[in-house]
Steps between C-alpha positions, in 0.01 A plus 500: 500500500633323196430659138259221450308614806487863380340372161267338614373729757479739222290260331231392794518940563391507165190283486393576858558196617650323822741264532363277750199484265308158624277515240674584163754265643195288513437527150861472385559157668108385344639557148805338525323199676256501171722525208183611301547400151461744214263524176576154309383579121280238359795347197642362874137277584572259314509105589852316537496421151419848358782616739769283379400602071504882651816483651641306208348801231587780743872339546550482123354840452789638643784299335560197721462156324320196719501134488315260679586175641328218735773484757826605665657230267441650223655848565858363508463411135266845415821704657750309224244572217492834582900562492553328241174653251689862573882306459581551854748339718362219721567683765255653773514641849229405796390541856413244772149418375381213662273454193754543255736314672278195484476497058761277484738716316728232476297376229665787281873363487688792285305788727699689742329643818645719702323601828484819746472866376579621181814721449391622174753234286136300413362474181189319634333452823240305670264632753174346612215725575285550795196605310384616139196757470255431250422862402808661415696177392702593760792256766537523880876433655598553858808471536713259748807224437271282286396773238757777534364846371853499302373288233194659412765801370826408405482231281389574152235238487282386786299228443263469834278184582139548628266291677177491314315496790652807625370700231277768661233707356626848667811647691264556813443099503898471494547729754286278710668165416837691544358612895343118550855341413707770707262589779377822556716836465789246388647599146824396294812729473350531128186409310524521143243571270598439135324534206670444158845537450650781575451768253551885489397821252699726665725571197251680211230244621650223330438178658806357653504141622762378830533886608482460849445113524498140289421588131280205489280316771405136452197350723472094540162463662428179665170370483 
């Protein structure tokens, strides 16, 4: 008997219970099936359009700054403005995103891309969201070659793009798109949740921006 084996007999001694249980197994397998969804407050019922000005107060709430633009086309051009209003380099690093790939960068003649992972020599990084979520303002990343989980923390600015339309009210309606685009009990090697840049009180509770992440987050929604 392995020393998993011991703990868990220890475990089904300790509530009485058997381990060929049909019926808690039963019950296990019904929940799991179910994915029931937990208490959505009522700030998160709100139509698309009172999800999108949510998600844009929450966002700046907690320090990031947003644009907004029509189209892809125009975030080539909303990248350059943004180097070059906080001086800089034209320089940014980028995944595989099919929809990024497709803004026709090469509209932007003096910007340098560079793509795969960061290695932490980045001073600014582009990522492009799965989801945002209305209530808390907050951005959903999985990870995967076209939006490595490297640049959402090394450089020290990330400037992510964002589908309008994949603005949700709540997290429990991402989690669903997340399991409807992956199939069920399929997850990334990482799912990101970031709110603000990063920012810690650690030290005598003063604020302290780019402590454990970018020291400034930059969100180009597309409409």
């Amino acid at each position: 008997m392995s020393a998993r084996d011991t703990v868990l007999g220890k475990i089904r001694a300790s509530m009485r219970v058997s381990a060929t249980d049909a019926e808690r197994r039963k019950t296990v397998m019904a929940r799991l099936e179910e994915a029931p969804r937990g208490v959505i407050p009522d700030r998160a019922n709100l139509p698309k359009a009172g999800q999108l000005e949510l998600f844009c107060a929450m966002a700046s709430q907690f320090g990031a700054t947003l644009t907004r633009v029509d189209d892809y086309k125009a975030v080539p051009e909303e990248v350059t403005t943004y180097l070059r209003s906080r001086n800089l380099p034209a320089e940014i690093r980028m995944g595989a995103d099919k929809r990024l790939k497709k803004a026709g960068w090469e509209t932007e003649k003096n910007l340098e891309i560079r793509h795969g992972a960061s290695d932490g020599g980045d001073l600014a990084g582009v990522s492009h969201a799965m989801a945002g979520i209305a209530e808390t303002g907050t951005l959903a990343l999985a990870s995967g070659h076209d939006n490595p989980t490297t640049i959402n923390f090394l450089p020290e600015h990330h400037i992510v793009v964002l589908k309008a339309a994949d603005i949700k009210g709540d997290m429990e309606s991402v989690w669903t798109m997340l399991r409807k685009e992956r199939g069920k009990g399929e997850m990334p090697r990482a799912f990101n949740l970031i709110t603000g840049p990063s920012r810690s009180g650690d030290i005598e509770q003063t604020i302290l921006l780019g402590a454990h992440g970018p020291r400034a987050l930059h969100v180009i929604i597309v409409e």
